mmCIF file of C-alpha atoms in Angstrom:
data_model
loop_
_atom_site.group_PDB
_atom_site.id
_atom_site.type_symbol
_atom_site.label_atom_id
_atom_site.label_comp_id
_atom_site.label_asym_id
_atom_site.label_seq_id
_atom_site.Cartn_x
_atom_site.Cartn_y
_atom_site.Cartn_z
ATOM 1 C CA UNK A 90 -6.393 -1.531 17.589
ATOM 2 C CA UNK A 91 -6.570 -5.383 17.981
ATOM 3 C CA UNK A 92 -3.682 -5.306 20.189
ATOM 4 C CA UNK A 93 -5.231 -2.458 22.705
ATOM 5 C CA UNK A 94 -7.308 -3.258 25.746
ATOM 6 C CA UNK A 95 -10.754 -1.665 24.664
ATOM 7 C CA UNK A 96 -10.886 1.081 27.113
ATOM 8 C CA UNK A 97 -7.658 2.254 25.699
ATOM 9 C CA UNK A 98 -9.195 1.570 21.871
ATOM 10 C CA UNK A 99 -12.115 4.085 22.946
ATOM 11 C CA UNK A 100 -10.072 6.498 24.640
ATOM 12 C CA UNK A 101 -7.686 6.822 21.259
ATOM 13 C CA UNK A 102 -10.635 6.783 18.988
ATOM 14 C CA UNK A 103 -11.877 9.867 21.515
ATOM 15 C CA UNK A 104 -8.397 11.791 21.170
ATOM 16 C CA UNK A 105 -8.329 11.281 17.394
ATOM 17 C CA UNK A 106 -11.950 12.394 16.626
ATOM 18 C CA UNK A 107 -12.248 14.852 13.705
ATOM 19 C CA UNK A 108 -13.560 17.988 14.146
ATOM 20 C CA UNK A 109 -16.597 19.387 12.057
ATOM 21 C CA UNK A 110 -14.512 21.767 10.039
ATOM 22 C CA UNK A 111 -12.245 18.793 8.901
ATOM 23 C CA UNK A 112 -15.453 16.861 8.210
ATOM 24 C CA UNK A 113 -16.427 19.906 5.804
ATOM 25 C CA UNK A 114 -13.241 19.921 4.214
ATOM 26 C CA UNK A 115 -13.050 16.283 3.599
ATOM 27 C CA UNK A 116 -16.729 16.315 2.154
ATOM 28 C CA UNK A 117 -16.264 19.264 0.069
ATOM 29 C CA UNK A 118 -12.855 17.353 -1.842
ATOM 30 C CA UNK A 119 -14.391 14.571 -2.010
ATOM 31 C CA UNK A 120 -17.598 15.304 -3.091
ATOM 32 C CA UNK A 121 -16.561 17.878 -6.110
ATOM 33 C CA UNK A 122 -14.943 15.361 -8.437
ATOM 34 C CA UNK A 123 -18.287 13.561 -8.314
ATOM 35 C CA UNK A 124 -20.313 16.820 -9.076
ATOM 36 C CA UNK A 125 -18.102 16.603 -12.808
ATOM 37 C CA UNK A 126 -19.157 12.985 -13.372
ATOM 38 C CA UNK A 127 -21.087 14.570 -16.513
ATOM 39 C CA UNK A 128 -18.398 16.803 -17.852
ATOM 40 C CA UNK A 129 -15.180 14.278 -16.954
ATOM 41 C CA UNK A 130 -16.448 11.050 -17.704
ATOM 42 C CA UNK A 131 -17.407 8.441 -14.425
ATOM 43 C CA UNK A 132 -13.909 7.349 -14.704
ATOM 44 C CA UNK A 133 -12.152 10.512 -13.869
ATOM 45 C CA UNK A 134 -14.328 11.924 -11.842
ATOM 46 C CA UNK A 135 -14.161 8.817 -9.583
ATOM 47 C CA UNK A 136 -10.038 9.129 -9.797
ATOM 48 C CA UNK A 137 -10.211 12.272 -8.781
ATOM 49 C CA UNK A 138 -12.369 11.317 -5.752
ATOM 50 C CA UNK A 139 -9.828 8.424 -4.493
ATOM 51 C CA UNK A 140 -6.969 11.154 -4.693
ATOM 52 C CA UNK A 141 -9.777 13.826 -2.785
ATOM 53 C CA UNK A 142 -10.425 11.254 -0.480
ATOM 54 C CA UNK A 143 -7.123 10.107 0.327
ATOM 55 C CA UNK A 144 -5.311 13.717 0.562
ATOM 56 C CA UNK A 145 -8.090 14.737 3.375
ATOM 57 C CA UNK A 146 -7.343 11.535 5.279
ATOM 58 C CA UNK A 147 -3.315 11.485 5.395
ATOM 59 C CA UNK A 148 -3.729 15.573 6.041
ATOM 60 C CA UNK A 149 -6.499 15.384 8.766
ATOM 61 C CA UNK A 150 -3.799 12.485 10.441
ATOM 62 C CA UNK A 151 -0.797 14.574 10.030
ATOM 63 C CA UNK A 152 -2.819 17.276 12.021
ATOM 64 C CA UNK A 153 -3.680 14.946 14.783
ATOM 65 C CA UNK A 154 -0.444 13.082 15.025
ATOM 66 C CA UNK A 155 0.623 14.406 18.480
ATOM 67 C CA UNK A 156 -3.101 13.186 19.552
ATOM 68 C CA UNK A 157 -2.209 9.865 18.263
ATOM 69 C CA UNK A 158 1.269 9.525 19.804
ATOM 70 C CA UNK A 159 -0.330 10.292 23.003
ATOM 71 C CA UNK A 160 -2.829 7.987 23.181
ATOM 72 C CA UNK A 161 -0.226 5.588 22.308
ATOM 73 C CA UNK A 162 1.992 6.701 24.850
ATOM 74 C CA UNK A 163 1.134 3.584 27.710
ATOM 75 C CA UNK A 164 1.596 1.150 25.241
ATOM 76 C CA UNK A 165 5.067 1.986 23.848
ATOM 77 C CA UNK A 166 6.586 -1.525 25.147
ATOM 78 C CA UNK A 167 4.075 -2.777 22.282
ATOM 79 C CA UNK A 168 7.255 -1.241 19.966
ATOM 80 C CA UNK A 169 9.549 -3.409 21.301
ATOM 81 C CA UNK A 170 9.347 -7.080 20.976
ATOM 82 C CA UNK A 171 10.303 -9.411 23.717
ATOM 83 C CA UNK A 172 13.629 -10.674 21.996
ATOM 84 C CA UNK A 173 14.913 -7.548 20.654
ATOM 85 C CA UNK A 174 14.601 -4.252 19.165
ATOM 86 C CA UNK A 175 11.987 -3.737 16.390
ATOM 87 C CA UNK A 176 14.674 -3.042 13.710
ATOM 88 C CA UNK A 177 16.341 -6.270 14.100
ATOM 89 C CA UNK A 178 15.850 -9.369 11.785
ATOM 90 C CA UNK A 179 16.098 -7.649 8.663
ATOM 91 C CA UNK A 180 18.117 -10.403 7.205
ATOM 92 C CA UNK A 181 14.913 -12.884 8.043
ATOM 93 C CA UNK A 182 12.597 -10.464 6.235
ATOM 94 C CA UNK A 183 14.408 -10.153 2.849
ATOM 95 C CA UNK A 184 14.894 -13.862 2.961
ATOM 96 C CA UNK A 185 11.239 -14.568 3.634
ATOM 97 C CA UNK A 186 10.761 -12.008 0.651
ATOM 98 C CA UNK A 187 13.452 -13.910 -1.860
ATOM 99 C CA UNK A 188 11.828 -17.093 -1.227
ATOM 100 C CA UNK A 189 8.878 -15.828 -1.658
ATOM 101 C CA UNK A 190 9.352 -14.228 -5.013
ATOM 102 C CA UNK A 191 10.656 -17.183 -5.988
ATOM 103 C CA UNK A 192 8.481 -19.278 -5.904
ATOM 104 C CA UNK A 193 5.859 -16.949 -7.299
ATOM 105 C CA UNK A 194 7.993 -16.576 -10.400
ATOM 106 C CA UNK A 195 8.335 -20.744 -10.772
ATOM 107 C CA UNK A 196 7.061 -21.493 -14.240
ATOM 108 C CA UNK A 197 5.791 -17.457 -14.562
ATOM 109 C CA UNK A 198 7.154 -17.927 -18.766
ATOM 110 C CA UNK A 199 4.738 -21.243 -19.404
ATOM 111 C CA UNK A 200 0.733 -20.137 -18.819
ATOM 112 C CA UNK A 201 -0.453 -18.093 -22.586
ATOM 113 C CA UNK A 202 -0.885 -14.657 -21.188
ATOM 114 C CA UNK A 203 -5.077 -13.823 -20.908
ATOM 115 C CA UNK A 204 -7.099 -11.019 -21.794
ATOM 116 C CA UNK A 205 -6.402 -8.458 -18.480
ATOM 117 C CA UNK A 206 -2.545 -8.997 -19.167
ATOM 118 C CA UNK A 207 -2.443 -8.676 -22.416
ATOM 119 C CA UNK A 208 -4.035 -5.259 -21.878
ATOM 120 C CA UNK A 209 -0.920 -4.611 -19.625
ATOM 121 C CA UNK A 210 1.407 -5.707 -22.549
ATOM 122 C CA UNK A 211 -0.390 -3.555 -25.004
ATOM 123 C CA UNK A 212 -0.260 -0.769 -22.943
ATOM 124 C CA UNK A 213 2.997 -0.892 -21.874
ATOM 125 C CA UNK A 214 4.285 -1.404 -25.649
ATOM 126 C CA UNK A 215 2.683 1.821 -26.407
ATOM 127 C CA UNK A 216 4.655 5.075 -26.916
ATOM 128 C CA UNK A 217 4.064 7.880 -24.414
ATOM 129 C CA UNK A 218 1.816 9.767 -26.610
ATOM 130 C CA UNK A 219 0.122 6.590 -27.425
ATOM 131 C CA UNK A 220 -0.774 5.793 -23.992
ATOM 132 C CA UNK A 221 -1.958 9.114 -22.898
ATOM 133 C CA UNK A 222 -4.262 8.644 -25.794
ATOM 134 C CA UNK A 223 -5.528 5.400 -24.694
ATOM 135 C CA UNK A 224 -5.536 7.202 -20.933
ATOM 136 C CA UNK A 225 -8.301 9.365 -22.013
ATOM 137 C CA UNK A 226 -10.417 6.724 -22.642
ATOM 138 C CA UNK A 227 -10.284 3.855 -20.911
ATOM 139 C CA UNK A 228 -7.963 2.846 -18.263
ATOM 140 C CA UNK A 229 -7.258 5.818 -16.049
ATOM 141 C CA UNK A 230 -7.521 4.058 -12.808
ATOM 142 C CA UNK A 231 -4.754 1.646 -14.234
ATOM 143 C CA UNK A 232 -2.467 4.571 -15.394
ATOM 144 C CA UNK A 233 0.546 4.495 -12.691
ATOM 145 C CA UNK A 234 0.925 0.802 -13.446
ATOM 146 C CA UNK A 235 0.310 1.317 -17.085
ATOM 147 C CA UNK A 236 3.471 4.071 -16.805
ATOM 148 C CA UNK A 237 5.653 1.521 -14.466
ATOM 149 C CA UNK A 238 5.142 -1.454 -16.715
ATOM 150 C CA UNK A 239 5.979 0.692 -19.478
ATOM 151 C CA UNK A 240 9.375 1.439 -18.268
ATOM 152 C CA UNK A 241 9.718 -1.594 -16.997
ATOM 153 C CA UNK A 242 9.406 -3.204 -20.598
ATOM 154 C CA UNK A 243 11.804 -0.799 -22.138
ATOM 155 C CA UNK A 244 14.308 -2.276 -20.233
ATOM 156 C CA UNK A 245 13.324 -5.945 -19.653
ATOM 157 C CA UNK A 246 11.854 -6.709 -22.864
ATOM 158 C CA UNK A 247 8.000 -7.980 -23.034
ATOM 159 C CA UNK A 248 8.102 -11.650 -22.602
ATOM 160 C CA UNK A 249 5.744 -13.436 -20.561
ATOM 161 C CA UNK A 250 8.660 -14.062 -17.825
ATOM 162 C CA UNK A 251 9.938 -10.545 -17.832
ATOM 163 C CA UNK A 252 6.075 -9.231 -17.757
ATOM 164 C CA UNK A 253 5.033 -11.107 -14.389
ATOM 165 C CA UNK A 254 8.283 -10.679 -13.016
ATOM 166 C CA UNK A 255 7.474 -7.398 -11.044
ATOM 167 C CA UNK A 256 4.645 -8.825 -9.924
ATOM 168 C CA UNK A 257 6.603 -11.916 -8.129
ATOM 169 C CA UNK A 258 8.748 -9.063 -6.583
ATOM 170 C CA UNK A 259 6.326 -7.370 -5.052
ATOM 171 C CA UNK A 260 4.702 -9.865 -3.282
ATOM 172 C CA UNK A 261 8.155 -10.349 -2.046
ATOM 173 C CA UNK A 262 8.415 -7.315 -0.700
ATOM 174 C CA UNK A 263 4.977 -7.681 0.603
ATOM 175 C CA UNK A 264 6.260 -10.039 2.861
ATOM 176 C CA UNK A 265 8.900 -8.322 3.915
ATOM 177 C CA UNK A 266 6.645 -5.868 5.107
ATOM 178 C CA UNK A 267 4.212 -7.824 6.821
ATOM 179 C CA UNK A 268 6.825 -9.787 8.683
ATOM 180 C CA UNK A 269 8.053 -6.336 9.430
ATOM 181 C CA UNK A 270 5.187 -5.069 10.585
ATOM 182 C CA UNK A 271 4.846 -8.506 12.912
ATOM 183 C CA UNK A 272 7.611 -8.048 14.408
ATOM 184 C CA UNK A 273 7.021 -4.400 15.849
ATOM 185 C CA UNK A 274 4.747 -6.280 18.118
ATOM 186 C CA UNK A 275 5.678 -9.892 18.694
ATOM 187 C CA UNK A 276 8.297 -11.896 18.992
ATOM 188 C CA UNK A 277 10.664 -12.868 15.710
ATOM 189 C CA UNK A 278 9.120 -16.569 15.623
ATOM 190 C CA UNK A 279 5.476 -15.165 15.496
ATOM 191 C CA UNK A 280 6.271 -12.640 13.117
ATOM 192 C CA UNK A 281 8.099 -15.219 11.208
ATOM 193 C CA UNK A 282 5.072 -17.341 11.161
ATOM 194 C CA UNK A 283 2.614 -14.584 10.052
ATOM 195 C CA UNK A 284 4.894 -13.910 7.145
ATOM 196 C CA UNK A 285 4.697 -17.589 6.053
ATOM 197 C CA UNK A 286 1.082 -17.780 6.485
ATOM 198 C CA UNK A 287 0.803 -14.632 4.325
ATOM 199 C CA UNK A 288 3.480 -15.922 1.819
ATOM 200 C CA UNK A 289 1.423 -19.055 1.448
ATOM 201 C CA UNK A 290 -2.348 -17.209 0.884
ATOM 202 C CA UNK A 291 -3.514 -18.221 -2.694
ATOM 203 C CA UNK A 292 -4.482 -14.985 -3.417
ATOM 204 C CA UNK A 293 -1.528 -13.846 -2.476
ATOM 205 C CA UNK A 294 0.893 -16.365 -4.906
ATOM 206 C CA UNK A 295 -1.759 -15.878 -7.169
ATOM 207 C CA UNK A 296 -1.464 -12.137 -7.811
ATOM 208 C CA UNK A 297 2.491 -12.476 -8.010
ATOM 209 C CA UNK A 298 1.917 -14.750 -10.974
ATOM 210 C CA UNK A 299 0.098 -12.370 -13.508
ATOM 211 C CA UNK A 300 1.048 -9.296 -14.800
ATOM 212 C CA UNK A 301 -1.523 -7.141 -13.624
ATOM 213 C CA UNK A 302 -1.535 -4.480 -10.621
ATOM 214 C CA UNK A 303 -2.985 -6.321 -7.656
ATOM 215 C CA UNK A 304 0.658 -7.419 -6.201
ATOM 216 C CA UNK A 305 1.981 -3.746 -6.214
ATOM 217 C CA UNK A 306 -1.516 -2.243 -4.076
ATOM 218 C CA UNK A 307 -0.439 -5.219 -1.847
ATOM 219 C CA UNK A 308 3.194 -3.943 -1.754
ATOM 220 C CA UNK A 309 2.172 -0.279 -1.059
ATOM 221 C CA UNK A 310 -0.532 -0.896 1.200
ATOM 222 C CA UNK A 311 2.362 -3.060 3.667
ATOM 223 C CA UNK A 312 4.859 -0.585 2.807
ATOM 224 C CA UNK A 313 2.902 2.431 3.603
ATOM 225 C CA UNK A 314 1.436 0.789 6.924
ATOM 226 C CA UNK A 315 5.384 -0.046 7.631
ATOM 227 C CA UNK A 316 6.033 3.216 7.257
ATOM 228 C CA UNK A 317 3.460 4.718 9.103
ATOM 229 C CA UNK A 318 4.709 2.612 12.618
ATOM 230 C CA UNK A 319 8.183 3.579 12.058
ATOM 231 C CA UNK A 320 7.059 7.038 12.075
ATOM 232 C CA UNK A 321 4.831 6.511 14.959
ATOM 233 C CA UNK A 322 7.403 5.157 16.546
ATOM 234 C CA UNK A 323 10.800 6.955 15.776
ATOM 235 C CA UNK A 324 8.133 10.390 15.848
ATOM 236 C CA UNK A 325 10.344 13.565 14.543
ATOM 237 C CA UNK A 326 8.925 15.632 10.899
ATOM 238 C CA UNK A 327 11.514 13.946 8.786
ATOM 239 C CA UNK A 328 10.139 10.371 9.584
ATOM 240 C CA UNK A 329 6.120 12.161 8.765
#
């Protein structure tokens, strides 16, 4: 939207407007899980809201995707950068993401692990049974992670290093995207420059140094929004 003249903001925002029975339909999955707070616990209840909340969005946008492609019809030249097409520079972006992980995973073996990763080391150790256990108690909202670390381990081993290690990859790859993302819209030295900016946040260094979840949501979320303008974009159901 930041890129849009206004009127053309308001006039998407007016083509993409939900309609009252999709409102209904959102509130109604959404609002169930929390009516079984008592029986399923807070936790699950409120899991079962984010996956409510986020299956009525992605549907309700698949339903109004011809909306949104025409409202974004005038401003298709915003797909394609002034030096080139929008897939090109590919071999900037995954070096921007190898440096990147890098130099997030510099010295990743030397810091003692502390208490939120060693509850990712614990519970990727655990058997299958084990951790389904531990599931239905404490931890849900962790569980993908929980089950991606723990395959990770079975085949890395559980050493500090090998432990943070998919973290420092994923904030590579979050980089990739962003600088992917940059470059659907500007030229490849701005988008270059947004990715180094982004590489250089200490949040962002900071989350590919522990072994703990945040650097994946930050590789999905750029993925997904990656995804999302190639699809826009490139338009066809297989892309959706």
């Amino acid at each position: 939207f930041s890129c849009l003249p206004m009127s053309q903001t308001l006039q998407m925002l007016g083509r993409i407007r939900l309609s009252l029975r999709w409102t209904i339909v959102r509130c109604i999955a959404c609002g169930i899980p929390l009516l079984l707070i008592g029986p399923l616990g807070g936790q699950r209840a409120l899991f079962l809201w984010s996956i409510g909340a986020a299956a009525t969005f992605y549907w309700q946008f698949w339903l109004h995707r011809d909306s949104i492609h025409a409202a974004h019809a005038p401003q298709r030249a915003l797909d394609e950068p002034s030096d080139g097409s929008p897939e090109a520079g590919w071999g900037v972006s995954c070096a921007l993401g190898v440096i990147t992980a890098a130099v997030a995973s510099i010295g990743n073996s030397r810091p003692a692990l502390w208490l939120d990763e060693v509850a990712t080391l614990t519970s990727a150790t655990r058997s299958w049974g084990e951790l389904a256990a531990m599931l239905h108690h404490v931890d849900l909202v962790h569980a993908p992670y929980y089950a991606l670390m723990h395959l990770w381990v079975s085949v890395a081993g559980s050493s500090s290093a090998m432990l943070r290690l998919p973290s420092a990859l994923c904030v590579g790859v979050t980089v990739v995207a962003i600088h992917r993302v940059v470059r659907r819209f500007m030229d490849g030295r701005t988008a270059v420059l947004v990715a180094v900016v982004a590489a250089c946040l200490p949040r962002v260094l900071w989350a590919g140094t522990e072994a703990r979840e945040q650097a994946l949501a930050m590789a999905l979320a750029t993925l997904t929004t990656l995804a999302l303008l190639r699809a826009r974009h490139l338009q066809g159901r297989r892309h959706w």
